[in-house]
């Protein structure tokens, strides 16, 4: 038992050392920059598309459900900014679409480069192949996000069906559903965006670790925001945006740490 425990700690130490040596903090900052620039155009475009199918108020309600993935204060800030833009009538769907495609594409390109550093792959590939791979994965991700957005009531319906079971409620079903989807998404991205042949089991291990750390971070970050008002005092009206940038940065760090786990396991 002690030997197995020692092996686990040695493995964790190896993972943390490799994670630090690869300058992952700078890589996460680069990804976060493009992710932050893409997030508002993405939600504006999402609202614009959904208003073709639903009323504007219902679209915003669905957006609120979707943003439960974020800590409360951050989700409120995003909703508030998107609502203000929509209310002012300045929803430039074409501009939003162009911005989303450009910045989100840059996110996946930089992310792919970060994964190549983490997995220590240095094979040369033609630019168009790397570009095509990132673009395809971006399209798949966008499609999955749209499906989740438009079927946001699915987990609610399932929870109502399972409420008769002991220890099962709406929150439990939604949380487990989120953990499942996040784990699968992370695992697939590790497997298909990296340049190595990796078993799905290893990718799934890294995806599960990243998901659990992300869920823990979400609750800790939410408590931190509630207890610390420093950002509002220092940054004033842009305090919420600073917190959003931090949230994206820490989320990317966790994602890349999951990739390191998948590599070293």
C-alpha positions as CSV (number, residue, x, y, z in Angstrom):
1,X,0.0,0.0,0.0
2,X,2.8,2.4,1.0
3,X,4.7,1.5,-2.1
4,X,1.7,2.3,-4.4
5,X,1.2,5.6,-2.6
6,X,4.8,6.5,-3.0
7,X,4.6,5.7,-6.7
8,X,1.5,7.9,-7.1
9,X,3.3,10.8,-5.4
10,X,6.4,10.3,-7.6
11,X,4.2,10.3,-10.7
12,X,2.5,13.5,-9.6
13,X,5.9,15.1,-8.9
14,X,7.1,14.1,-12.4
15,X,3.9,15.6,-13.9
16,X,4.2,18.9,-12.1
17,X,7.9,19.2,-12.9
18,X,7.3,18.7,-16.6
19,X,4.4,21.0,-16.6
20,X,6.5,23.8,-15.1
21,X,9.5,23.2,-17.4
22,X,7.5,23.6,-20.6
23,X,6.6,27.3,-19.9
24,X,2.9,26.3,-19.9
25,X,1.9,29.5,-18.1
26,X,2.9,31.6,-21.1
27,X,1.2,29.2,-23.5
28,X,-2.0,29.5,-21.4
29,X,-1.8,33.3,-21.6
30,X,-1.5,33.2,-25.4
31,X,-4.6,31.0,-25.7
32,X,-6.5,33.1,-23.2
33,X,-5.9,36.2,-25.2
34,X,-7.7,34.9,-28.3
35,X,-10.3,33.1,-26.2
36,X,-11.2,36.4,-24.5
37,X,-11.5,38.2,-27.8
38,X,-13.8,35.5,-29.2
39,X,-16.2,35.0,-26.3
40,X,-18.4,38.1,-26.7
41,X,-18.8,37.8,-30.5
42,X,-19.6,34.1,-30.0
43,X,-22.4,34.8,-27.6
44,X,-23.8,37.7,-29.7
45,X,-23.8,35.4,-32.7
46,X,-25.4,32.6,-30.7
47,X,-28.2,34.9,-29.5
48,X,-28.7,36.2,-33.1
49,X,-29.0,32.7,-34.5
50,X,-31.3,31.6,-31.6
51,X,-33.6,34.6,-32.1
52,X,-34.5,33.1,-35.5
53,X,-35.9,30.1,-33.6
54,X,-37.0,31.6,-30.3
55,X,-38.1,34.9,-28.8
56,X,-35.2,37.1,-27.7
57,X,-36.1,36.7,-24.0
58,X,-36.1,32.9,-24.3
59,X,-32.7,33.1,-26.1
60,X,-31.3,35.1,-23.2
61,X,-32.8,32.5,-20.8
62,X,-31.1,29.7,-22.7
63,X,-27.8,31.7,-22.6
64,X,-28.1,32.0,-18.8
65,X,-28.5,28.2,-18.5
66,X,-25.5,27.7,-20.8
67,X,-23.4,30.2,-18.7
68,X,-23.9,28.1,-15.6
69,X,-20.5,26.6,-16.6
70,X,-19.0,29.9,-15.4
71,X,-18.8,31.2,-11.8
72,X,-21.9,33.3,-10.9
73,X,-20.4,36.8,-11.0
74,X,-18.7,36.1,-14.4
75,X,-21.8,34.7,-16.0
76,X,-23.8,37.7,-14.8
77,X,-21.2,40.1,-16.3
78,X,-21.3,38.2,-19.7
79,X,-25.1,38.2,-19.8
80,X,-25.2,41.9,-18.8
81,X,-22.8,42.9,-21.6
82,X,-24.5,40.8,-24.2
83,X,-28.0,42.1,-23.1
84,X,-26.7,45.7,-23.4
85,X,-25.5,45.2,-26.9
86,X,-28.7,43.5,-28.0
87,X,-30.9,46.2,-26.3
88,X,-29.0,49.0,-28.1
89,X,-29.7,47.4,-31.4
90,X,-26.1,47.0,-32.4
91,X,-26.1,43.3,-33.2
92,X,-23.8,43.0,-36.2
93,X,-24.3,39.4,-37.1
94,X,-21.8,39.4,-40.0
95,X,-19.1,41.1,-38.0
96,X,-19.7,38.8,-35.0
97,X,-19.5,35.8,-37.3
98,X,-16.2,37.0,-38.8
99,X,-14.8,37.8,-35.4
100,X,-15.8,34.4,-34.0
101,X,-14.3,32.4,-36.8
102,X,-11.0,34.4,-36.8
103,X,-10.4,34.5,-33.0
104,X,-11.8,31.0,-32.3
105,X,-9.7,29.6,-35.1
106,X,-6.6,31.3,-33.6
107,X,-7.5,29.8,-30.2
108,X,-7.4,26.3,-31.7
109,X,-4.2,27.0,-33.7
110,X,-2.4,28.3,-30.6
111,X,-3.8,25.4,-28.6
112,X,-2.5,22.9,-31.0
113,X,0.9,24.5,-30.8
114,X,0.7,24.3,-27.0
115,X,-0.3,20.6,-27.1
116,X,2.7,19.9,-29.4
117,X,5.0,21.4,-26.8
118,X,3.3,19.4,-23.9
119,X,3.5,16.1,-25.8
120,X,7.0,17.0,-27.0
121,X,6.3,16.4,-30.7
122,X,8.4,18.2,-33.2
123,X,7.4,16.6,-36.5
124,X,7.1,19.0,-39.3
125,X,3.7,19.2,-41.0
126,X,2.6,21.3,-43.9
127,X,0.9,24.5,-42.9
128,X,-2.3,23.7,-44.7
129,X,-2.7,20.3,-43.0
130,X,-2.3,21.9,-39.5
131,X,-4.7,24.6,-40.5
132,X,-7.3,22.2,-41.8
133,X,-7.1,20.0,-38.7
134,X,-7.6,23.0,-36.4
135,X,-10.4,24.3,-38.6
136,X,-12.2,20.9,-38.6
137,X,-11.9,20.6,-34.8
138,X,-13.2,24.1,-34.5
139,X,-16.3,23.4,-36.6
140,X,-17.0,20.2,-34.6
141,X,-16.7,22.1,-31.3
142,X,-18.9,24.9,-32.5
143,X,-21.5,22.4,-33.6
144,X,-21.4,20.6,-30.2
145,X,-21.8,24.0,-28.4
146,X,-24.8,24.9,-30.6
147,X,-26.4,21.5,-30.0
148,X,-25.9,21.9,-26.2
149,X,-27.3,25.5,-26.4
150,X,-30.4,24.6,-28.3
151,X,-31.1,21.4,-26.2
152,X,-30.3,23.0,-22.8
153,X,-33.5,21.6,-21.3
154,X,-32.4,18.0,-21.9
155,X,-30.8,17.5,-18.5
156,X,-33.8,19.2,-16.9
157,X,-36.1,16.6,-18.5
158,X,-33.9,13.7,-17.5
159,X,-33.7,15.0,-13.9
160,X,-37.5,15.1,-13.7
161,X,-37.6,11.5,-14.8
162,X,-35.0,10.4,-12.2
163,X,-36.2,12.5,-9.2
164,X,-38.0,9.5,-7.8
165,X,-34.6,7.8,-7.2
166,X,-32.9,8.4,-3.8
167,X,-30.1,11.1,-3.7
168,X,-31.1,12.2,-7.2
169,X,-32.1,15.8,-8.0
170,X,-31.9,18.3,-10.8
171,X,-28.5,19.6,-9.7
172,X,-27.0,16.1,-9.5
173,X,-28.1,15.2,-13.0
174,X,-26.9,18.5,-14.5
175,X,-23.5,18.2,-12.7
176,X,-23.0,14.6,-13.8
177,X,-24.1,15.5,-17.3
178,X,-21.6,18.3,-17.4
179,X,-18.8,16.2,-16.1
180,X,-19.5,13.5,-18.7
181,X,-19.6,15.9,-21.6
182,X,-16.5,17.9,-20.5
183,X,-14.5,14.7,-19.9
184,X,-15.3,13.4,-23.4
185,X,-14.6,16.7,-25.1
186,X,-11.3,17.1,-23.3
187,X,-10.3,13.5,-24.1
188,X,-11.1,13.9,-27.8
189,X,-9.2,17.1,-28.0
190,X,-6.1,15.6,-26.4
191,X,-6.3,12.6,-28.7
192,X,-7.0,14.3,-32.0
193,X,-5.3,17.7,-31.6
194,X,-2.0,16.3,-30.4
195,X,0.5,14.9,-32.9
196,X,1.0,11.6,-31.1
197,X,-0.7,8.2,-31.2
198,X,-2.4,8.0,-27.9
199,X,-4.8,5.4,-26.5
200,X,-8.2,6.7,-25.7
201,X,-7.8,5.5,-22.1
202,X,-4.9,7.9,-21.5
203,X,-6.8,10.7,-23.1
204,X,-9.8,9.9,-21.0
205,X,-7.7,10.0,-17.8
206,X,-6.3,13.4,-18.7
207,X,-9.8,14.6,-19.6
208,X,-11.3,13.4,-16.3
209,X,-8.5,15.0,-14.2
210,X,-9.0,18.3,-16.1
211,X,-12.8,18.2,-15.7
212,X,-12.6,17.5,-12.0
213,X,-10.1,20.3,-11.4
214,X,-12.2,22.6,-13.5
215,X,-15.3,21.9,-11.5
216,X,-13.4,22.5,-8.3
217,X,-11.9,25.7,-9.7
218,X,-15.4,26.9,-10.6
219,X,-16.6,26.7,-7.0
220,X,-13.4,28.1,-5.5
221,X,-13.3,31.0,-7.9
222,X,-16.9,31.7,-7.2
223,X,-16.3,31.9,-3.5
224,X,-13.2,34.0,-4.1
225,X,-15.1,36.5,-6.1
226,X,-17.8,36.8,-3.4
227,X,-15.3,37.3,-0.6
228,X,-12.8,39.6,-2.4
229,X,-14.0,42.9,-3.8
230,X,-10.5,44.1,-4.7
231,X,-10.9,43.9,-8.4
232,X,-14.0,46.2,-8.4
233,X,-12.1,48.7,-6.3
234,X,-9.0,48.7,-8.4
235,X,-10.4,48.3,-11.9
236,X,-13.9,49.8,-11.4
237,X,-16.4,49.1,-14.2
238,X,-14.0,46.7,-16.0
239,X,-13.4,44.6,-12.9
240,X,-15.8,41.9,-14.2
241,X,-13.8,41.7,-17.5
242,X,-10.6,41.3,-15.6
243,X,-12.2,38.4,-13.6
244,X,-13.3,36.9,-16.9
245,X,-9.8,37.0,-18.3
246,X,-8.5,35.3,-15.1
247,X,-11.2,32.7,-15.3
248,X,-10.3,31.9,-18.9
249,X,-6.6,31.8,-18.1
250,X,-7.0,29.4,-15.1
251,X,-9.3,27.2,-17.2
252,X,-6.7,27.0,-20.0
253,X,-4.0,26.1,-17.4
254,X,-6.2,23.2,-16.2
255,X,-6.9,22.0,-19.7
256,X,-3.1,22.0,-20.4
257,X,-2.4,20.3,-17.1
258,X,-4.9,17.5,-18.1
259,X,-2.9,17.2,-21.4
260,X,0.3,16.7,-19.3
261,X,-1.5,14.0,-17.2
262,X,-2.5,12.2,-20.4
263,X,1.1,12.3,-21.6
264,X,2.8,11.1,-18.4
265,X,0.3,8.5,-17.3
